[in-house]
PDB file of C-alpha atoms in Angstrom:
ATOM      1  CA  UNK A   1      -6.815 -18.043   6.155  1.00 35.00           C
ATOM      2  CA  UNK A   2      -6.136 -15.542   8.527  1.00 40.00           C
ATOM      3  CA  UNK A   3      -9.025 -15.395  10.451  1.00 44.00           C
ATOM      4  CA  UNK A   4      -8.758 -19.320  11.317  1.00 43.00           C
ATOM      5  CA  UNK A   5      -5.404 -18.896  12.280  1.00 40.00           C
ATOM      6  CA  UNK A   6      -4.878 -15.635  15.072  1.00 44.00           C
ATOM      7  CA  UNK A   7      -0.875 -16.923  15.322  1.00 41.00           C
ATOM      8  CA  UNK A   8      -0.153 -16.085  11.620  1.00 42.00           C
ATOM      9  CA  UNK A   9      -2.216 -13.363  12.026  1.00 47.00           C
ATOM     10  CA  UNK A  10      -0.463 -11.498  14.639  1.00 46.00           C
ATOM     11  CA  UNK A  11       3.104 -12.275  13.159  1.00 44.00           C
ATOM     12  CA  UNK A  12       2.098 -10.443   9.983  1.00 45.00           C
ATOM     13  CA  UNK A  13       0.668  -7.258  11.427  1.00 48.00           C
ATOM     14  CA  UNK A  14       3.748  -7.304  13.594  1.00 48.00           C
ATOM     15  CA  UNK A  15       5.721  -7.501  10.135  1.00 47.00           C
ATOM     16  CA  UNK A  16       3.692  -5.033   8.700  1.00 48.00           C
ATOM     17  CA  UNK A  17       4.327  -2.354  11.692  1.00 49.00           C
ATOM     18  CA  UNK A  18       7.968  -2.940  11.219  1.00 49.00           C
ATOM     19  CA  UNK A  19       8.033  -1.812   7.159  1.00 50.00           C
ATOM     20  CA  UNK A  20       5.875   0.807   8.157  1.00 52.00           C
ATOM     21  CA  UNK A  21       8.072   1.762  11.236  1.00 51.00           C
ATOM     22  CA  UNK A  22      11.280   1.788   8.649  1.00 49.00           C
ATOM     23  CA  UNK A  23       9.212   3.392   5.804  1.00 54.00           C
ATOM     24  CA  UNK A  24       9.320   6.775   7.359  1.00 64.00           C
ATOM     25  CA  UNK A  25       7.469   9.526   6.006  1.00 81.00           C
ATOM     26  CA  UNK A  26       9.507  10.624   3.007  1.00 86.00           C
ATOM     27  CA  UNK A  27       6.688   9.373   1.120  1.00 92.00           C
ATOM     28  CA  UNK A  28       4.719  12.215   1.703  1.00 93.00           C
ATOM     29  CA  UNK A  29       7.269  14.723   0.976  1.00 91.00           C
ATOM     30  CA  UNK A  30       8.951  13.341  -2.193  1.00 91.00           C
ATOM     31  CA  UNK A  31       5.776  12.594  -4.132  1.00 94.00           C
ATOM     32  CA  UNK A  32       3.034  15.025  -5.806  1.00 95.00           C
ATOM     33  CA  UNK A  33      -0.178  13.772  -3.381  1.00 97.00           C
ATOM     34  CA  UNK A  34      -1.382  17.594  -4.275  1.00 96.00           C
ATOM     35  CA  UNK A  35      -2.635  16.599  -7.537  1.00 97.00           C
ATOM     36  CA  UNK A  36      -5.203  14.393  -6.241  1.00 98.00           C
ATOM     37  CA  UNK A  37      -8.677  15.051  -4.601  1.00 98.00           C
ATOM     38  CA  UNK A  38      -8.448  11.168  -2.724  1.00 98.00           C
ATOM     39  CA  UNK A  39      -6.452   9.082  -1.739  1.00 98.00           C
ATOM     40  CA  UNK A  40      -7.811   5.430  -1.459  1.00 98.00           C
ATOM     41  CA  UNK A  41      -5.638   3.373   1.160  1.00 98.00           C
ATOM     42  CA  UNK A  42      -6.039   0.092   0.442  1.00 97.00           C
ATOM     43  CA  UNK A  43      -4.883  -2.305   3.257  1.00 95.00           C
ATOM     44  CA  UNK A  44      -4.238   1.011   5.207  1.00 94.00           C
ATOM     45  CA  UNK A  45      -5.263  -0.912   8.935  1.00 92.00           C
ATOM     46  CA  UNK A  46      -6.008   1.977  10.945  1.00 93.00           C
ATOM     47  CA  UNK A  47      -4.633   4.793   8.030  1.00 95.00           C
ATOM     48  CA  UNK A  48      -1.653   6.319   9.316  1.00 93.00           C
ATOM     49  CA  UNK A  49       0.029   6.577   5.922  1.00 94.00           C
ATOM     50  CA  UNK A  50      -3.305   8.502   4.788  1.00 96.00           C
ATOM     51  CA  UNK A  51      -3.282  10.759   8.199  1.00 95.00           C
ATOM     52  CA  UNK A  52       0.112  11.884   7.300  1.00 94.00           C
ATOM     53  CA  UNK A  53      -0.785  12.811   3.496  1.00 96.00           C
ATOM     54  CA  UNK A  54      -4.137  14.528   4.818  1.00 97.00           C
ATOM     55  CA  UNK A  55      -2.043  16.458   7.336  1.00 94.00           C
ATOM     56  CA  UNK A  56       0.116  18.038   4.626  1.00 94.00           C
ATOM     57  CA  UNK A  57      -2.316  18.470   2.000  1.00 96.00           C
ATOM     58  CA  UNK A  58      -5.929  19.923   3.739  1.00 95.00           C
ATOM     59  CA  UNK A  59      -7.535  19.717   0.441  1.00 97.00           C
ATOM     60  CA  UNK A  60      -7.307  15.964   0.164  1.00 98.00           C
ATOM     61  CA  UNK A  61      -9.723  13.229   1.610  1.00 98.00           C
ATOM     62  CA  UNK A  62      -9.289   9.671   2.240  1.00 98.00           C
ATOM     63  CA  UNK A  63     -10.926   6.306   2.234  1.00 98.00           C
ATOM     64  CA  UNK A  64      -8.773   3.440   4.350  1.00 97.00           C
ATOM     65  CA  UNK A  65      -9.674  -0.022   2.783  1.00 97.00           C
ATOM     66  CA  UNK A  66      -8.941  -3.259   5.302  1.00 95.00           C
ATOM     67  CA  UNK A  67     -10.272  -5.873   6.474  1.00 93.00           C
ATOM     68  CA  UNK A  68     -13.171  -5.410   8.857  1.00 93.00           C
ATOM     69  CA  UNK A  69     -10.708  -6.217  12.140  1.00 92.00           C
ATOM     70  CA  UNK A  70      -8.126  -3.933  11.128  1.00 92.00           C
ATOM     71  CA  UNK A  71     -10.213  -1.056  10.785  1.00 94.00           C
ATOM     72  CA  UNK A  72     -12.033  -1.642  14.352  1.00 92.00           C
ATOM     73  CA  UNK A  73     -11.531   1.028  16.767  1.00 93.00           C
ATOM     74  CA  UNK A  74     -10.105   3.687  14.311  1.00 95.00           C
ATOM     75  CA  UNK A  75     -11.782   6.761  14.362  1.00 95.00           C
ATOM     76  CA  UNK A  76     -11.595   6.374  18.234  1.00 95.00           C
ATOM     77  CA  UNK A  77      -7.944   5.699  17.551  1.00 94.00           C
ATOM     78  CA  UNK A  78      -7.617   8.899  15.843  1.00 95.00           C
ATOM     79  CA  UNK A  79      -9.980  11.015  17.834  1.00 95.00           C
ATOM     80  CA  UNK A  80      -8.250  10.191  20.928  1.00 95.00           C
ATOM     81  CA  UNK A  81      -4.797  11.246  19.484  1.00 94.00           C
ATOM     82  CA  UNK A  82      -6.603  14.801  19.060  1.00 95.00           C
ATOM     83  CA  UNK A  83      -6.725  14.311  15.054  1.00 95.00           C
ATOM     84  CA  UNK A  84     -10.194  15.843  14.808  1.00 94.00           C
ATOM     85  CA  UNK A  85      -9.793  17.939  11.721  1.00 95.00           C
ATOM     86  CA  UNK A  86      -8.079  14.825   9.652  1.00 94.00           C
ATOM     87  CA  UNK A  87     -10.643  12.540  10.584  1.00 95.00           C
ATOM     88  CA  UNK A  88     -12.913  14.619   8.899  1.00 97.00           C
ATOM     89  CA  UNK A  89     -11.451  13.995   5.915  1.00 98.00           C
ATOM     90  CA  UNK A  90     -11.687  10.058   6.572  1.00 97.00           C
ATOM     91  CA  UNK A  91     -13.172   7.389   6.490  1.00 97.00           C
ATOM     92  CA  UNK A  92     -13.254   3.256   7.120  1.00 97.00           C
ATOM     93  CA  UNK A  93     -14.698   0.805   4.511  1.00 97.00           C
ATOM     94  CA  UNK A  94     -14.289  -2.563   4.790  1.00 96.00           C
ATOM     95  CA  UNK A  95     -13.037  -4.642   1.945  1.00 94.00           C
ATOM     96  CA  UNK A  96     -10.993  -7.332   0.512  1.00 93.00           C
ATOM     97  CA  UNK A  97      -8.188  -6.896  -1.722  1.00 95.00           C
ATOM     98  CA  UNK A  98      -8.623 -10.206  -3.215  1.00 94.00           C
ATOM     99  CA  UNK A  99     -12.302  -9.432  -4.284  1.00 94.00           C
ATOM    100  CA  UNK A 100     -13.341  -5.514  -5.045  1.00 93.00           C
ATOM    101  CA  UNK A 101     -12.421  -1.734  -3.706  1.00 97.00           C
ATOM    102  CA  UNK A 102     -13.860   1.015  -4.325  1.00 97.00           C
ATOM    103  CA  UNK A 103     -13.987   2.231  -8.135  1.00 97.00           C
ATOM    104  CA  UNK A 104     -11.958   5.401  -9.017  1.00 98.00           C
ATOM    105  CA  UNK A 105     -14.563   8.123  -9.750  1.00 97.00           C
ATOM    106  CA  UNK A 106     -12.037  10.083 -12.173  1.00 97.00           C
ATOM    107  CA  UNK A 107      -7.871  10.174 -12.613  1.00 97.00           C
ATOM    108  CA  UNK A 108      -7.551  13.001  -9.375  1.00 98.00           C
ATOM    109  CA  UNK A 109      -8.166   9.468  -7.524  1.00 98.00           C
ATOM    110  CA  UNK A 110      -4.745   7.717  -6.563  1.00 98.00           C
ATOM    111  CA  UNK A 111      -4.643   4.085  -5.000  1.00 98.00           C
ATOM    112  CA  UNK A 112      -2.066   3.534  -2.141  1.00 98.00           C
ATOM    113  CA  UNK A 113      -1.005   0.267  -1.252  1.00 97.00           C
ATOM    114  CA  UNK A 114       1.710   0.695   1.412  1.00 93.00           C
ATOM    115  CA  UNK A 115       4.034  -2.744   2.281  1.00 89.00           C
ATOM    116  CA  UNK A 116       0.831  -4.957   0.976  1.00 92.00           C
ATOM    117  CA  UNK A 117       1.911  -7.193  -1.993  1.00 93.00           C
ATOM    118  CA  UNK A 118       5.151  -7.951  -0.299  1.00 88.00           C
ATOM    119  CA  UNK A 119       3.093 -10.495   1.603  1.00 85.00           C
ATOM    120  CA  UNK A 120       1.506 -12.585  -0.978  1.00 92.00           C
ATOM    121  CA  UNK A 121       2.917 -15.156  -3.300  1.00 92.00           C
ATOM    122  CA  UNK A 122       3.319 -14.041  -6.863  1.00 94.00           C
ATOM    123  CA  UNK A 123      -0.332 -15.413  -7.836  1.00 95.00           C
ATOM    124  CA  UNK A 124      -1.808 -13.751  -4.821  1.00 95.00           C
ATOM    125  CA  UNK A 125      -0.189 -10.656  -5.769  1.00 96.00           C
ATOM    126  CA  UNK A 126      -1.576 -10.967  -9.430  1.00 97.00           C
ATOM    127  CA  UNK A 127      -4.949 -11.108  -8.439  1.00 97.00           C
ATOM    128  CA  UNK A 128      -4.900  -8.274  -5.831  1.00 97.00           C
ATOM    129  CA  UNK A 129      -3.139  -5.760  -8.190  1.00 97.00           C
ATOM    130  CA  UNK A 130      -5.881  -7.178 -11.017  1.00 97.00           C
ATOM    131  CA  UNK A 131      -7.795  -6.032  -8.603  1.00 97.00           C
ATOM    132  CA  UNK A 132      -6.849  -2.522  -8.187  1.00 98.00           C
ATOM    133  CA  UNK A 133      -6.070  -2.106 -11.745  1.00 98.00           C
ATOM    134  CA  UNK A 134      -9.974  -2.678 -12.400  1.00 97.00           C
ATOM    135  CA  UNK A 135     -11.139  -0.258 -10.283  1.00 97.00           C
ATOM    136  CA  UNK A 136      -8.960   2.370 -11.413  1.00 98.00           C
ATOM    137  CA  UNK A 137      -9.093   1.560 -15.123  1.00 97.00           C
ATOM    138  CA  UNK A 138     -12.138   3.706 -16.196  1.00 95.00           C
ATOM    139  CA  UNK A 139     -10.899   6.385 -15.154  1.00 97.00           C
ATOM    140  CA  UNK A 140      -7.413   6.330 -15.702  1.00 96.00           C
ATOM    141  CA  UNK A 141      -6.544   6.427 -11.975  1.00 98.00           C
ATOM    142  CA  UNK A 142      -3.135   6.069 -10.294  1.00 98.00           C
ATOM    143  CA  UNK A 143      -2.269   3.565  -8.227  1.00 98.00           C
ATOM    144  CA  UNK A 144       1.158   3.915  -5.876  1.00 98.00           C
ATOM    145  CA  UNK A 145       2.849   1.164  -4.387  1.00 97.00           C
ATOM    146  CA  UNK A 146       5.278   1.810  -1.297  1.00 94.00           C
ATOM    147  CA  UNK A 147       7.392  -0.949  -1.027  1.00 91.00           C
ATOM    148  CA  UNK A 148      10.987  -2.322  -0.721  1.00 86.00           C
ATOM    149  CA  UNK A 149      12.542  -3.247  -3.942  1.00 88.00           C
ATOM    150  CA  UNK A 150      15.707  -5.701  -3.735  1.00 84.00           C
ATOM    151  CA  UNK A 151      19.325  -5.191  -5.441  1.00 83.00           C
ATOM    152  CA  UNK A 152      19.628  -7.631  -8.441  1.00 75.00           C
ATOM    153  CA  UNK A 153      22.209  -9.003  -6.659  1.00 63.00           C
ATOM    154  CA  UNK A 154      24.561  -9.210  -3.507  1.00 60.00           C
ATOM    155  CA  UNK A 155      21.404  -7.274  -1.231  1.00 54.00           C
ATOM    156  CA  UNK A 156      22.113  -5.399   1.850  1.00 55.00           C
ATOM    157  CA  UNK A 157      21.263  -6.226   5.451  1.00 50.00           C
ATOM    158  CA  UNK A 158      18.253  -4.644   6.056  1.00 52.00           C
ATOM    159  CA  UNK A 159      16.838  -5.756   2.619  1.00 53.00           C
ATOM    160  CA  UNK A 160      18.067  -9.685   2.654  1.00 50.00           C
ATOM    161  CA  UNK A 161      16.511  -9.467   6.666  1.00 53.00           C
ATOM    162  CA  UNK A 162      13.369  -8.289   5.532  1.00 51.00           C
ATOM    163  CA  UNK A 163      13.333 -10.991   2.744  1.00 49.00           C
ATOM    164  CA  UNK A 164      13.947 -13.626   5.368  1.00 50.00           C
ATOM    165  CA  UNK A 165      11.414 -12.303   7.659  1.00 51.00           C
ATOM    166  CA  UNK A 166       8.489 -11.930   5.208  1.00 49.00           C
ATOM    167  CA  UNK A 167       9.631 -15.560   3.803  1.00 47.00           C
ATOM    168  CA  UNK A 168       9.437 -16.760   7.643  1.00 45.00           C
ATOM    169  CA  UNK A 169       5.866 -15.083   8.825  1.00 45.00           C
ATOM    170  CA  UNK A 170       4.116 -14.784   5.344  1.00 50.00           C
ATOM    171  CA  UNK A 171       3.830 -16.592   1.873  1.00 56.00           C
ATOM    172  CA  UNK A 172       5.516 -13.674  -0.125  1.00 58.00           C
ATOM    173  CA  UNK A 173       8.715 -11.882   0.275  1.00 77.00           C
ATOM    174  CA  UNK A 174      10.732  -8.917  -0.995  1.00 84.00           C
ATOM    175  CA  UNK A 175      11.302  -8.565  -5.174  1.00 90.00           C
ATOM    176  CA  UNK A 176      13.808  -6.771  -7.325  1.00 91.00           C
ATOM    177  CA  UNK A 177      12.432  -4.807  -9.983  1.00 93.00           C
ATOM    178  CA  UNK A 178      12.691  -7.338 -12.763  1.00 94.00           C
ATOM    179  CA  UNK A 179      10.155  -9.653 -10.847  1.00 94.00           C
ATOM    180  CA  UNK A 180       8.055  -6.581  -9.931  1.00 96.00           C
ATOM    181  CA  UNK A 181       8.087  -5.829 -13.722  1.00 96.00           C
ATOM    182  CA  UNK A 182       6.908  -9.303 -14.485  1.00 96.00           C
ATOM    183  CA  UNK A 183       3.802  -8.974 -11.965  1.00 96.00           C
ATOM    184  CA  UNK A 184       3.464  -5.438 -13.221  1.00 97.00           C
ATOM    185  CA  UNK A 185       2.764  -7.328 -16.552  1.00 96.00           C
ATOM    186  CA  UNK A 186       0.382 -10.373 -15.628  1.00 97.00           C
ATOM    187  CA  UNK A 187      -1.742  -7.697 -13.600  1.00 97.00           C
ATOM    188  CA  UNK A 188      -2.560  -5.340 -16.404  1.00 96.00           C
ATOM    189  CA  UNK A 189      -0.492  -2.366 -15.117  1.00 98.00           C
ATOM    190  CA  UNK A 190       2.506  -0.094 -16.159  1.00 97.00           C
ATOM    191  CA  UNK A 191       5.160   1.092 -14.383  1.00 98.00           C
ATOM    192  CA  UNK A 192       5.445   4.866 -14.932  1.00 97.00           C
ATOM    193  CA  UNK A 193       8.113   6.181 -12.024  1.00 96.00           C
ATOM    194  CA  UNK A 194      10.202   5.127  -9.640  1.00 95.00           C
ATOM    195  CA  UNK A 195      10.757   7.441  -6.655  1.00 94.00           C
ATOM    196  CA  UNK A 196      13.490   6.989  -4.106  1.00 89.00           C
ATOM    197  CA  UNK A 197      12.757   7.462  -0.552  1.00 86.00           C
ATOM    198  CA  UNK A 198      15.067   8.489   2.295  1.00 75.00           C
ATOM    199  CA  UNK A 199      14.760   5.475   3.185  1.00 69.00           C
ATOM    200  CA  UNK A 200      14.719   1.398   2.489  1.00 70.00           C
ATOM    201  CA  UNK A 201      11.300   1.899   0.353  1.00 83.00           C
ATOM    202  CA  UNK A 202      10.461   2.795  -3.160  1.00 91.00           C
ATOM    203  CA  UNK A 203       7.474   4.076  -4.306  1.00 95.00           C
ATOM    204  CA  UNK A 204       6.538   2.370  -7.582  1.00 97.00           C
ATOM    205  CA  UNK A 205       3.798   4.642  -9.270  1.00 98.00           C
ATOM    206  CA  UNK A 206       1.578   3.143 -12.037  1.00 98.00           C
ATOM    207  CA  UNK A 207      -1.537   3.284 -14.332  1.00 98.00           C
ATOM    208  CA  UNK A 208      -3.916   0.400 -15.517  1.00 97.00           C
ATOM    209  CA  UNK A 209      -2.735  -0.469 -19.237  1.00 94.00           C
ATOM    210  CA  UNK A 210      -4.549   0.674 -22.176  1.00 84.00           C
ATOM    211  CA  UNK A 211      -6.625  -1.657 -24.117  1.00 76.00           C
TER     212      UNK A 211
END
């Protein structure tokens, strides 16, 4: 859909800087990424969330999952900002959400998805997070979803904006936790912790379910 229409494109990239923008990098501070040998970014674009994880942890390597367009021009992108040493520990693979990503080769693997689901409809959300959970299900990987996550009721400003604004550019749209819970359950996952960020986001860590 995107690639027929540049316009819709453009708006959600532009909506997908801004989350990032507001994210900040408390993420990489108030969660355990030292347990893991790899990260796999899926929808990372160009991989800055994985560049600041690899930065702090020199052990770790990544693997930035996008679509073929989003991931054109990184390693120049990151070469040219002098980030020789992390890129090392990178690398680009293009991919769709909607159909595979890489498998998890044991449970030291952790999927990020940073401000991705928020975009999709609930069905579209289903099937990416299927998605994930099947390639980390063998091995009992983790999967770690940085996202916003809306008050039950009367939201703030920056959260009912953000609502309006992925409701305007995009078919999804920011949840609570009671309708991540009930995507959490169509897509074969479980909701383990919640971590609170300095910031609008949440980081929502899960496993694929048992059989």
């Amino acid at each position: 859909f995107m690639d027929e229409h540049p316009e819709f494109d453009a708006l959600f990239a532009e909506a997908m800087d801004r989350v990032e923008a507001l994210a900040g990098d408390s993420f990489v501070s108030e969660f355990d990424w030292g347990r893991f040998n790899r990260v796999i970014d899926v929808g990372g674009s160009k991989g800055a969330k994985s560049a600041a994880i690899l930065k702090r942890h020199p052990h770790l390597h990544a693997v930035v999952v996008d679509r073929a367009q989003a991931i054109e021009g990184a390693p120049t992108y990151w070469a040219e900002r002098g980030e020789a040493e992390c890129l090392s520990r990178m690398r680009f693979e293009a991919g769709d959400i909607l159909a595979s990503v890489p498998a998890a080769v044991d449970d030291r693997d952790v999927y990020l998805l940073s401000a991705v689901l928020h975009g999709f409809d609930d069905s579209t959300s289903i099937d990416a997070l299927s998605t994930v959970a099947a390639a980390a299900a063998k091995a009992r990987a983790t999967i770690v979803l940085l996202e916003s996550v809306m008050p039950s009721s009367k939201p703030d400003l920056t959260a009912a904006t953000f609502d309006m604004q992925m409701f305007m550019g995009t078919k999804g749209g920011e949840r609570t936790m009671d309708e991540w819970g009930r995507l959490f359950t169509r897509s074969g996952v479980v909701l383990e912790e919640v971590v609170g960020l300095a910031s609008f986001a949440k980081m929502l860590v899960l496993h694929p379910k048992l059989p």
